[in-house]
Amino acid sequence: MERNRRSWSWPLPLFSVFLIAPLLFSVLIATTSVEARKHHHSYKNTHNRPHTNKHSNHRKGSDSGGFNPPADSATDSTTYNVVSFGARGDGVTDDSQALVGAWKAACQLPGATVKIPSGFRFLMRPVNLQGPCKGELTLQIDGTLLAPSRVGDWPKSSMFQWLNFKWVQNFTIQGSGTVDGQGSQWWTPSSLYYVQVSFALRFYSSHGVTVRDIRIVNSPQCHLKFDYSGGIKVDNITISSPENSPNTDGIHLQSTRDVEIHHSNIGCGDDCVSIQSGCSNVHLHHINCSPGHGISVGSLGKDKSAACVSNIVVDNISLRNTLAGVRIKTWQGGVGSVKNVSFTNIQVSDVKYPIIIDQFYCDKHRCENQTAAVAISGVKYDQIYGTYTAQPIRLACSTTVPCVDVDVADIQLKPSIAGIPSSASLCWNSYGKSQAPLLPSSIDGCLRRDTAYVKRVARSHEHVC
């Protein structure tokens, strides 16, 4: 028995050691690798996920350069918080590259969201945010985005837009936050640059875009522009800048189709909504405009250019203390056409000129008289009520290209200031029909009766469209 114990305890032969050792080493390496991957994955998820912080609206500095992103309501692997990309949100530090970084990451993932968290003020220099992305994308603005407030802080290469979205599709901007252009310095005549800056938010060659719920304020010039785009929806936004801020259009449409803008409040120093050449199938409704220059189609045909606008519906609009109500404005010398435009259920209060067609538009001290003009046809003014401060209706059509098929019905406008003559309407070379009730009664004789000859003359100028 003693001999058996001794023989059982003998060491393994040397060749067995060489067979087993590599196997044990492989197991050890595999185990270490798995644990390393688990640790890396855990760190990566923790690093990318917004941190929970009871005091998310208050940020403390750190000598180590660390930061605590604000808490999200839920951790979501498709949400890219700009704070997690290095944004400080103190209103002083340039956070534009953090936005660009979050955008590039989100652009690669269908259904992703770029988040601008509440309680922070993010200073942004002009940036280009480009598509196309790999699916639907949302920019959730709950905090405040700030443009550089000093003229000298704007790069001269980026004078024409601040936040420039290009080639995006199926894209939404939404949230409870504010986009602040800090444009007051640009509005002074002494500024050398103020005429060069254009748009706070611009969408170029984009489709399926929705903008809703946000506030856009104090743009250096136009607040929101869409050009060469389509499938646009704007809902429940607020745009605000002072009445004396020059060229601060609320929403500017150019070469854009299939647009709906509704249930929004717009106050600015220029047109609340401006519809330019190349636009069609545009519907504006339930919009409050005050202050501003009203709802405008144009100006069109500047510098003898071609302009084509069609199928515009404007209804349920309220305008208060504005220069114009609803108007079409074209330059002399242009070509093309404006057709199938309807203005219905318009409420005006203390509006200088509630109804305007102006084919002698000129923003200079003097403009040269020219015979060519953009042809205007198929325009309807219906259910326009309220008060004016200068002139109830002004239809100044081209001498050589008359306005045709202009219908006026149910107009009830009274002077808001004593002493303004109620008969002070101006109509020139405009053809169509009117239908009672009409107040002032002078509107009834404003339109001449259409004839076949007049229509042929007008339509001969539509060929470019």
Short mmCIF file of C-alpha atoms in Angstrom, two decimals:
data_model
loop_
_atom_site.label_atom_id
_atom_site.label_comp_id
_atom_site.label_asym_id
_atom_site.label_seq_id
_atom_site.Cartn_x
_atom_site.Cartn_y
_atom_site.Cartn_z
CA MET A 1 0.00 0.00 0.00
CA GLU A 2 2.83 2.34 0.83
CA ARG A 3 4.34 1.58 -2.53
CA ASN A 4 1.08 2.50 -4.30
CA ARG A 5 0.93 5.86 -2.56
CA ARG A 6 4.51 6.58 -3.54
CA SER A 7 3.91 5.63 -7.16
CA TRP A 8 0.72 7.82 -7.31
CA SER A 9 2.62 10.93 -6.20
CA TRP A 10 5.32 10.65 -8.82
CA PRO A 11 5.67 13.74 -11.15
CA LEU A 12 4.17 13.69 -14.66
CA PRO A 13 6.46 12.80 -17.45
CA LEU A 14 8.22 15.79 -19.02
CA PHE A 15 6.43 15.49 -22.39
CA SER A 16 3.02 15.82 -20.59
CA VAL A 17 4.08 19.17 -19.15
CA PHE A 18 4.82 20.46 -22.63
CA LEU A 19 1.37 19.36 -23.82
CA ILE A 20 -0.67 20.91 -20.97
CA ALA A 21 1.21 24.21 -20.47
CA PRO A 22 0.16 25.81 -23.77
CA LEU A 23 -3.45 24.91 -23.08
CA LEU A 24 -3.39 26.54 -19.64
CA PHE A 25 -1.73 29.65 -21.08
CA SER A 26 -4.45 29.99 -23.79
CA VAL A 27 -7.22 29.78 -21.20
CA LEU A 28 -5.53 32.45 -19.09
CA ILE A 29 -5.16 34.83 -22.07
CA ALA A 30 -8.79 34.33 -23.19
CA THR A 31 -10.10 35.03 -19.69
CA THR A 32 -8.03 38.19 -19.42
CA SER A 33 -9.21 39.39 -22.85
CA VAL A 34 -12.89 38.87 -21.98
CA GLU A 35 -12.52 40.80 -18.73
CA ALA A 36 -10.72 43.61 -20.56
CA ARG A 37 -13.50 43.88 -23.13
CA LYS A 38 -16.12 43.95 -20.37
CA HIS A 39 -14.27 46.75 -18.62
CA HIS A 40 -13.84 48.76 -21.86
CA HIS A 41 -17.51 48.34 -22.81
CA SER A 42 -18.61 49.42 -19.34
CA TYR A 43 -16.38 52.52 -19.49
CA LYS A 44 -17.52 53.42 -22.99
CA ASN A 45 -21.22 53.23 -22.09
CA THR A 46 -20.65 55.24 -18.94
CA HIS A 47 -18.63 57.86 -20.82
CA ASN A 48 -21.17 58.30 -23.63
CA ARG A 49 -24.26 58.23 -21.44
CA PRO A 50 -25.36 61.57 -19.94
CA HIS A 51 -24.46 61.69 -16.26
CA THR A 52 -27.16 62.09 -13.66
CA ASN A 53 -26.68 65.28 -11.70
CA LYS A 54 -29.15 66.77 -9.23
CA HIS A 55 -27.72 70.20 -9.97
CA SER A 56 -27.69 69.92 -13.75
CA ASN A 57 -28.45 73.63 -14.13
CA HIS A 58 -25.30 74.57 -12.25
CA ARG A 59 -21.83 73.66 -13.50
CA LYS A 60 -18.72 73.75 -11.39
CA GLY A 61 -15.31 74.25 -12.89
CA SER A 62 -12.63 71.63 -12.59
CA ASP A 63 -8.89 72.01 -12.81
CA SER A 64 -8.74 68.60 -14.43
CA GLY A 65 -10.99 69.78 -17.28
CA GLY A 66 -13.73 67.29 -16.41
CA PHE A 67 -17.44 68.04 -16.72
CA ASN A 68 -20.76 66.64 -15.60
CA PRO A 69 -23.30 66.47 -18.41
CA PRO A 70 -26.85 67.32 -17.36
CA ALA A 71 -29.25 64.53 -16.56
CA ASP A 72 -31.53 63.20 -19.26
CA SER A 73 -34.93 61.80 -18.48
CA ALA A 74 -33.75 58.46 -19.79
CA THR A 75 -30.49 57.03 -21.02
CA ASP A 76 -30.69 56.61 -24.75
CA SER A 77 -27.91 55.35 -26.96
CA THR A 78 -29.30 57.43 -29.86
CA THR A 79 -29.08 60.78 -28.04
CA TYR A 80 -25.93 62.86 -28.46
CA ASN A 81 -25.69 65.61 -25.85
CA VAL A 82 -23.37 68.45 -26.90
CA VAL A 83 -22.06 68.60 -23.32
CA SER A 84 -20.73 65.07 -23.75
CA PHE A 85 -18.74 66.40 -26.71
CA GLY A 86 -17.04 69.11 -24.67
CA ALA A 87 -19.51 72.01 -24.74
CA ARG A 88 -19.29 74.17 -21.63
CA GLY A 89 -22.54 76.12 -21.97
CA ASP A 90 -21.27 79.17 -20.10
CA GLY A 91 -22.20 81.67 -22.84
CA VAL A 92 -18.55 82.67 -23.26
CA THR A 93 -16.66 79.61 -24.48
CA ASP A 94 -16.96 78.74 -28.16
CA ASP A 95 -19.00 75.52 -28.20
CA SER A 96 -19.45 75.26 -31.97
CA GLN A 97 -17.09 72.33 -32.42
CA ALA A 98 -18.97 70.34 -29.79
CA LEU A 99 -22.14 70.83 -31.83
CA VAL A 100 -20.36 69.77 -35.00
CA GLY A 101 -18.98 66.69 -33.26
CA ALA A 102 -22.39 65.66 -31.91
CA TRP A 103 -23.93 66.27 -35.33
CA LYS A 104 -21.41 64.07 -37.13
CA ALA A 105 -21.92 61.25 -34.66
CA ALA A 106 -25.72 61.44 -34.78
CA CYS A 107 -25.73 61.69 -38.56
CA GLN A 108 -24.42 58.13 -38.76
CA LEU A 109 -27.28 56.60 -36.79
CA PRO A 110 -30.92 56.43 -37.98
CA GLY A 111 -33.34 58.05 -35.54
CA ALA A 112 -30.64 59.88 -33.58
CA THR A 113 -31.04 63.13 -31.61
CA VAL A 114 -28.57 65.95 -31.04
CA LYS A 115 -29.43 67.50 -27.71
CA ILE A 116 -28.96 71.11 -26.58
CA PRO A 117 -29.82 70.74 -22.87
CA SER A 118 -31.80 73.28 -20.86
CA GLY A 119 -30.21 75.57 -18.30
CA PHE A 120 -27.17 76.35 -20.47
CA ARG A 121 -26.18 79.10 -22.90
CA PHE A 122 -24.02 77.80 -25.74
CA LEU A 123 -22.00 80.31 -27.74
CA MET A 124 -21.78 79.17 -31.35
CA ARG A 125 -19.68 80.58 -34.12
CA PRO A 126 -21.06 80.09 -37.67
CA VAL A 127 -21.19 76.38 -38.54
CA ASN A 128 -22.23 74.16 -41.45
CA LEU A 129 -24.24 71.09 -40.45
CA GLN A 130 -24.37 68.86 -43.49
CA GLY A 131 -26.24 65.80 -44.62
CA PRO A 132 -27.35 63.57 -46.00
CA CYS A 133 -27.55 61.49 -42.84
CA LYS A 134 -28.41 57.82 -42.52
CA GLY A 135 -32.01 58.32 -41.41
CA GLU A 136 -34.30 60.63 -39.50
CA LEU A 137 -32.46 63.13 -37.32
CA THR A 138 -33.65 65.53 -34.60
CA LEU A 139 -32.02 68.62 -33.13
CA GLN A 140 -33.58 69.05 -29.69
CA ILE A 141 -33.04 72.64 -28.52
CA ASP A 142 -34.02 73.12 -24.88
CA GLY A 143 -31.20 75.46 -23.92
CA THR A 144 -30.06 78.68 -25.60
CA LEU A 145 -27.84 79.00 -28.65
CA LEU A 146 -26.02 82.33 -28.88
CA ALA A 147 -24.46 83.90 -31.96
CA PRO A 148 -21.34 86.05 -31.50
CA SER A 149 -22.55 89.45 -30.33
CA ARG A 150 -19.66 91.47 -31.74
CA VAL A 151 -19.30 92.09 -35.47
CA GLY A 152 -15.57 91.36 -35.32
CA ASP A 153 -16.18 87.86 -33.94
CA TRP A 154 -17.88 86.73 -37.16
CA PRO A 155 -15.51 85.21 -39.73
CA LYS A 156 -15.79 87.14 -42.98
CA SER A 157 -16.11 83.82 -44.80
CA SER A 158 -19.34 83.08 -42.88
CA MET A 159 -21.18 86.38 -43.10
CA PHE A 160 -24.22 85.00 -44.87
CA GLN A 161 -25.51 82.43 -42.39
CA TRP A 162 -24.99 81.44 -38.79
CA LEU A 163 -26.41 77.91 -38.46
CA ASN A 164 -26.37 76.54 -42.00
CA PHE A 165 -28.07 73.20 -42.69
CA LYS A 166 -27.25 71.69 -46.09
CA TRP A 167 -28.60 68.62 -47.85
CA VAL A 168 -30.55 67.31 -44.85
CA GLN A 169 -33.60 65.08 -45.19
CA ASN A 170 -36.26 63.94 -42.72
CA PHE A 171 -34.91 66.39 -40.17
CA THR A 172 -36.65 68.06 -37.21
CA ILE A 173 -35.71 71.00 -35.02
CA GLN A 174 -37.83 71.16 -31.89
CA GLY A 175 -37.75 72.06 -28.22
CA SER A 176 -38.46 74.71 -25.61
CA GLY A 177 -35.20 76.59 -26.15
CA THR A 178 -34.08 79.77 -27.88
CA VAL A 179 -31.90 80.58 -30.85
CA ASP A 180 -30.54 84.07 -30.15
CA GLY A 181 -28.78 85.91 -32.99
CA GLN A 182 -27.70 88.79 -30.69
CA GLY A 183 -27.96 91.04 -33.72
CA SER A 184 -28.31 94.53 -32.22
CA GLN A 185 -24.82 95.58 -33.28
CA TRP A 186 -25.63 94.72 -36.89
CA TRP A 187 -28.65 97.01 -37.01
CA THR A 188 -26.77 100.30 -36.67
CA PRO A 189 -25.96 102.17 -39.91
CA SER A 190 -22.41 102.65 -38.65
CA SER A 191 -21.76 98.91 -38.88
CA LEU A 192 -19.70 98.12 -41.96
CA TYR A 193 -21.03 94.58 -42.08
CA TYR A 194 -24.71 94.71 -41.28
CA VAL A 195 -25.84 94.57 -44.91
CA GLN A 196 -23.75 91.45 -45.53
CA VAL A 197 -25.18 89.17 -42.86
CA SER A 198 -28.26 87.24 -43.89
CA PHE A 199 -29.71 84.31 -42.00
CA ALA A 200 -29.70 82.94 -38.46
CA LEU A 201 -31.00 79.51 -39.52
CA ARG A 202 -30.75 78.52 -43.14
CA PHE A 203 -31.80 75.31 -44.87
CA TYR A 204 -30.30 74.77 -48.29
CA SER A 205 -31.34 71.98 -50.66
CA SER A 206 -33.13 70.13 -47.88
CA HIS A 207 -36.31 68.07 -47.86
CA GLY A 208 -38.73 66.81 -45.25
CA VAL A 209 -37.78 69.49 -42.70
CA THR A 210 -39.88 70.36 -39.64
CA VAL A 211 -39.22 73.30 -37.31
CA ARG A 212 -41.49 73.55 -34.27
CA ASP A 213 -41.89 75.03 -30.80
CA ILE A 214 -38.58 76.92 -30.60
CA ARG A 215 -37.95 80.68 -30.29
CA ILE A 216 -35.70 82.54 -32.75
CA VAL A 217 -34.83 86.05 -31.66
CA ASN A 218 -32.72 89.05 -32.68
CA SER A 219 -31.21 87.70 -35.86
CA PRO A 220 -28.67 90.00 -37.53
CA GLN A 221 -30.99 89.85 -40.53
CA CYS A 222 -33.45 87.15 -41.68
CA HIS A 223 -34.33 84.70 -38.91
CA LEU A 224 -35.23 81.54 -40.83
CA LYS A 225 -34.61 80.80 -44.51
CA PHE A 226 -35.41 77.89 -46.79
CA ASP A 227 -33.98 77.86 -50.29
CA TYR A 228 -34.03 75.15 -52.96
CA SER A 229 -35.92 72.95 -50.51
CA GLY A 230 -39.23 71.10 -50.26
CA GLY A 231 -41.63 69.39 -47.87
CA ILE A 232 -41.26 72.11 -45.22
CA LYS A 233 -43.39 72.36 -42.05
CA VAL A 234 -43.09 75.19 -39.52
CA ASP A 235 -45.37 74.95 -36.49
CA ASN A 236 -45.80 76.83 -33.22
CA ILE A 237 -42.60 78.86 -33.36
CA THR A 238 -41.96 82.38 -32.10
CA ILE A 239 -39.79 84.85 -33.99
CA SER A 240 -38.98 88.19 -32.41
CA SER A 241 -36.82 91.21 -33.14
CA PRO A 242 -37.46 94.97 -32.73
CA GLU A 243 -39.57 96.92 -35.19
CA ASN A 244 -36.56 99.10 -36.10
CA SER A 245 -34.20 96.19 -36.86
CA PRO A 246 -33.48 96.43 -40.62
CA ASN A 247 -34.01 93.50 -42.98
CA THR A 248 -34.91 91.08 -40.20
CA ASP A 249 -37.47 89.04 -42.14
CA GLY A 250 -39.16 86.39 -40.04
CA ILE A 251 -39.30 83.52 -42.55
CA HIS A 252 -37.86 83.77 -46.06
CA LEU A 253 -38.79 81.23 -48.76
CA GLN A 254 -36.92 81.00 -52.04
CA SER A 255 -37.14 78.31 -54.72
CA THR A 256 -39.00 76.13 -52.22
CA ARG A 257 -42.09 73.98 -52.76
CA ASP A 258 -44.71 72.27 -50.60
CA VAL A 259 -44.57 74.46 -47.51
CA GLU A 260 -46.90 74.79 -44.52
CA ILE A 261 -46.32 77.47 -41.87
CA HIS A 262 -48.93 77.75 -39.14
CA HIS A 263 -49.86 78.60 -35.55
CA SER A 264 -46.85 80.84 -35.05
CA ASN A 265 -46.10 84.34 -33.72
CA ILE A 266 -43.77 86.53 -35.75
CA GLY A 267 -42.60 90.06 -34.97
CA CYS A 268 -39.67 91.67 -36.76
CA GLY A 269 -38.37 94.70 -38.66
CA ASP A 270 -39.31 93.46 -42.15
CA ASP A 271 -41.69 90.95 -43.76
CA CYS A 272 -43.09 88.44 -41.29
CA VAL A 273 -43.10 85.93 -44.15
CA SER A 274 -41.46 86.60 -47.51
CA ILE A 275 -42.24 84.36 -50.50
CA GLN A 276 -39.69 84.74 -53.27
CA SER A 277 -39.17 83.45 -56.80
CA GLY A 278 -39.37 79.73 -57.42
CA CYS A 279 -41.94 79.05 -54.68
CA SER A 280 -45.13 77.06 -55.18
CA ASN A 281 -47.68 75.16 -53.10
CA VAL A 282 -47.24 77.33 -50.01
CA HIS A 283 -49.87 77.45 -47.26
CA LEU A 284 -49.67 80.02 -44.45
CA HIS A 285 -52.36 79.97 -41.77
CA HIS A 286 -53.03 80.95 -38.16
CA ILE A 287 -50.10 83.34 -37.94
CA ASN A 288 -49.86 86.47 -35.80
CA CYS A 289 -47.67 89.17 -37.37
CA SER A 290 -46.68 92.17 -35.23
CA PRO A 291 -44.63 94.25 -35.69
CA GLY A 292 -43.33 93.92 -39.25
CA HIS A 293 -44.10 94.61 -42.89
CA GLY A 294 -46.80 91.98 -43.27
CA ILE A 295 -47.07 88.88 -45.45
CA SER A 296 -45.36 89.45 -48.80
CA VAL A 297 -45.03 87.73 -52.13
CA GLY A 298 -41.82 89.31 -53.39
CA SER A 299 -40.07 91.42 -54.07
CA LEU A 300 -39.71 89.84 -57.52
CA GLY A 301 -37.99 90.69 -60.81
CA LYS A 302 -35.13 92.81 -59.50
CA ASP A 303 -32.42 93.62 -62.07
CA LYS A 304 -34.61 92.28 -64.91
CA SER A 305 -34.63 88.79 -63.43
CA ALA A 306 -37.24 86.09 -64.04
CA ALA A 307 -39.66 85.26 -61.26
CA CYS A 308 -42.16 82.40 -61.01
CA VAL A 309 -44.55 82.03 -58.06
CA SER A 310 -47.76 79.98 -57.99
CA ASN A 311 -50.36 78.32 -55.78
CA ILE A 312 -50.02 80.40 -52.62
CA VAL A 313 -52.73 80.20 -49.93
CA VAL A 314 -52.72 82.67 -47.03
CA ASP A 315 -55.60 82.43 -44.55
CA ASN A 316 -56.47 83.08 -40.91
CA ILE A 317 -53.80 85.72 -40.41
CA SER A 318 -53.76 88.48 -37.79
CA LEU A 319 -51.68 91.62 -38.42
CA ARG A 320 -51.24 94.46 -35.94
CA ASN A 321 -49.23 97.69 -36.28
CA THR A 322 -47.57 96.57 -39.51
CA LEU A 323 -46.55 98.48 -42.62
CA ALA A 324 -48.56 96.24 -44.94
CA GLY A 325 -51.15 93.56 -44.55
CA VAL A 326 -51.01 91.13 -47.47
CA ARG A 327 -49.11 92.26 -50.55
CA ILE A 328 -47.46 91.37 -53.82
CA LYS A 329 -44.46 93.50 -54.80
CA THR A 330 -42.44 93.42 -58.02
CA TRP A 331 -39.73 95.52 -59.61
CA GLN A 332 -40.08 97.16 -62.99
CA GLY A 333 -38.20 95.32 -65.73
CA GLY A 334 -38.68 91.79 -64.41
CA VAL A 335 -40.31 88.91 -66.27
CA GLY A 336 -42.27 85.81 -65.30
CA SER A 337 -45.52 85.44 -63.39
CA VAL A 338 -47.36 85.36 -60.09
CA LYS A 339 -50.57 83.34 -60.30
CA ASN A 340 -53.14 81.57 -58.18
CA VAL A 341 -52.66 83.50 -54.94
CA SER A 342 -55.39 83.71 -52.32
CA PHE A 343 -55.60 85.91 -49.20
CA THR A 344 -58.60 84.90 -47.05
CA ASN A 345 -59.84 85.73 -43.55
CA ILE A 346 -57.26 88.39 -42.75
CA GLN A 347 -57.65 90.49 -39.59
CA VAL A 348 -55.81 93.84 -39.59
CA SER A 349 -55.45 96.38 -36.80
CA ASP A 350 -53.71 99.74 -37.32
CA VAL A 351 -52.11 98.48 -40.53
CA LYS A 352 -50.89 101.19 -42.87
CA TYR A 353 -51.79 99.44 -46.16
CA PRO A 354 -53.90 96.30 -45.64
CA ILE A 355 -54.13 95.26 -49.35
CA ILE A 356 -51.31 95.93 -51.80
CA ILE A 357 -50.19 95.03 -55.29
CA ASP A 358 -47.15 97.16 -56.05
CA GLN A 359 -45.48 96.66 -59.42
CA PHE A 360 -43.36 99.78 -58.99
CA TYR A 361 -41.48 98.52 -55.96
CA CYS A 362 -38.22 100.36 -55.30
CA ASP A 363 -36.09 100.37 -52.17
CA LYS A 364 -33.87 103.20 -53.42
CA HIS A 365 -34.34 106.93 -53.65
CA ARG A 366 -35.08 106.59 -57.36
CA CYS A 367 -35.60 103.69 -59.80
CA GLU A 368 -35.60 103.82 -63.59
CA ASN A 369 -38.95 103.41 -65.36
CA GLN A 370 -39.14 100.21 -67.42
CA THR A 371 -41.88 98.62 -69.52
CA ALA A 372 -41.33 94.91 -68.78
CA ALA A 373 -43.03 93.46 -65.69
CA VAL A 374 -43.85 90.25 -63.87
CA ALA A 375 -47.39 89.22 -64.91
CA ILE A 376 -49.90 88.94 -62.05
CA SER A 377 -53.10 86.89 -62.42
CA GLY A 378 -55.57 84.87 -60.39
CA VAL A 379 -55.34 86.81 -57.11
CA LYS A 380 -58.17 86.70 -54.56
CA TYR A 381 -58.75 88.98 -51.55
CA ASP A 382 -61.66 87.74 -49.43
CA GLN A 383 -62.86 88.43 -45.87
CA ILE A 384 -60.39 91.11 -44.94
CA TYR A 385 -61.50 93.06 -41.88
CA GLY A 386 -60.13 95.71 -39.54
CA THR A 387 -58.54 99.14 -39.45
CA TYR A 388 -55.93 101.00 -41.50
CA THR A 389 -53.82 104.11 -40.91
CA ALA A 390 -53.12 105.29 -44.49
CA GLN A 391 -54.90 103.56 -47.37
CA PRO A 392 -57.25 100.54 -47.40
CA ILE A 393 -56.35 99.16 -50.83
CA ARG A 394 -53.55 99.93 -53.26
CA LEU A 395 -53.46 98.04 -56.57
CA ALA A 396 -50.66 99.63 -58.61
CA CYS A 397 -50.20 97.32 -61.58
CA SER A 398 -47.76 97.71 -64.44
CA THR A 399 -48.79 100.14 -67.16
CA THR A 400 -47.85 97.66 -69.91
CA VAL A 401 -48.68 94.34 -68.20
CA PRO A 402 -52.06 94.61 -66.42
CA CYS A 403 -53.09 92.51 -63.42
CA VAL A 404 -55.94 90.19 -64.44
CA ASP A 405 -58.42 87.89 -62.69
CA VAL A 406 -58.17 89.85 -59.45
CA ASP A 407 -61.18 89.11 -57.23
CA VAL A 408 -62.12 91.27 -54.24
CA ALA A 409 -64.95 90.19 -51.91
CA ASP A 410 -66.20 90.94 -48.40
CA ILE A 411 -63.73 93.70 -47.56
CA GLN A 412 -64.57 95.78 -44.46
CA LEU A 413 -61.85 98.27 -43.60
CA LYS A 414 -62.19 101.41 -41.53
CA PRO A 415 -59.69 104.18 -40.76
CA SER A 416 -58.25 103.89 -37.28
CA ILE A 417 -57.29 107.57 -37.13
CA ALA A 418 -59.73 110.44 -37.46
CA GLY A 419 -59.27 112.50 -40.59
CA ILE A 420 -58.18 109.72 -42.96
CA PRO A 421 -60.54 109.77 -45.95
CA SER A 422 -62.30 106.42 -46.28
CA SER A 423 -62.32 106.74 -50.07
CA ALA A 424 -58.56 107.00 -50.39
CA SER A 425 -58.05 103.87 -52.50
CA LEU A 426 -55.63 103.62 -55.39
CA CYS A 427 -56.16 101.26 -58.32
CA TRP A 428 -54.19 101.29 -61.56
CA ASN A 429 -54.51 98.95 -64.55
CA SER A 430 -56.07 96.18 -62.47
CA TYR A 431 -58.81 93.94 -63.88
CA GLY A 432 -61.21 91.54 -62.22
CA LYS A 433 -64.43 91.57 -60.25
CA SER A 434 -65.66 92.70 -56.85
CA GLN A 435 -68.43 91.41 -54.62
CA ALA A 436 -70.20 93.10 -51.68
CA PRO A 437 -69.95 93.86 -48.89
CA LEU A 438 -67.17 96.34 -49.61
CA LEU A 439 -66.05 99.05 -47.21
CA PRO A 440 -65.03 101.63 -48.16
CA SER A 441 -67.43 101.61 -51.08
CA SER A 442 -64.76 103.05 -53.39
CA ILE A 443 -63.29 99.54 -53.61
CA ASP A 444 -66.27 98.56 -55.77
CA GLY A 445 -64.97 100.69 -58.65
CA CYS A 446 -61.36 99.72 -58.17
CA LEU A 447 -61.26 96.88 -60.69
CA ARG A 448 -61.94 97.13 -64.40
CA ARG A 449 -63.79 94.41 -66.21
CA ASP A 450 -61.60 91.69 -67.71
CA THR A 451 -61.54 91.38 -71.49
CA ALA A 452 -60.08 88.70 -73.72
CA TYR A 453 -57.57 91.20 -75.10
CA VAL A 454 -56.36 92.25 -71.67
CA LYS A 455 -55.89 88.63 -70.63
CA ARG A 456 -53.90 87.84 -73.77
CA VAL A 457 -51.59 90.77 -73.10
CA ALA A 458 -51.01 89.67 -69.49
CA ARG A 459 -50.47 86.00 -70.28
CA SER A 460 -48.02 86.73 -73.09
CA HIS A 461 -45.54 87.60 -70.35
CA GLU A 462 -45.83 84.30 -68.51
CA HIS A 463 -43.85 82.21 -70.98
CA VAL A 464 -40.66 82.06 -68.91
CA CYS A 465 -42.49 80.03 -66.24
#
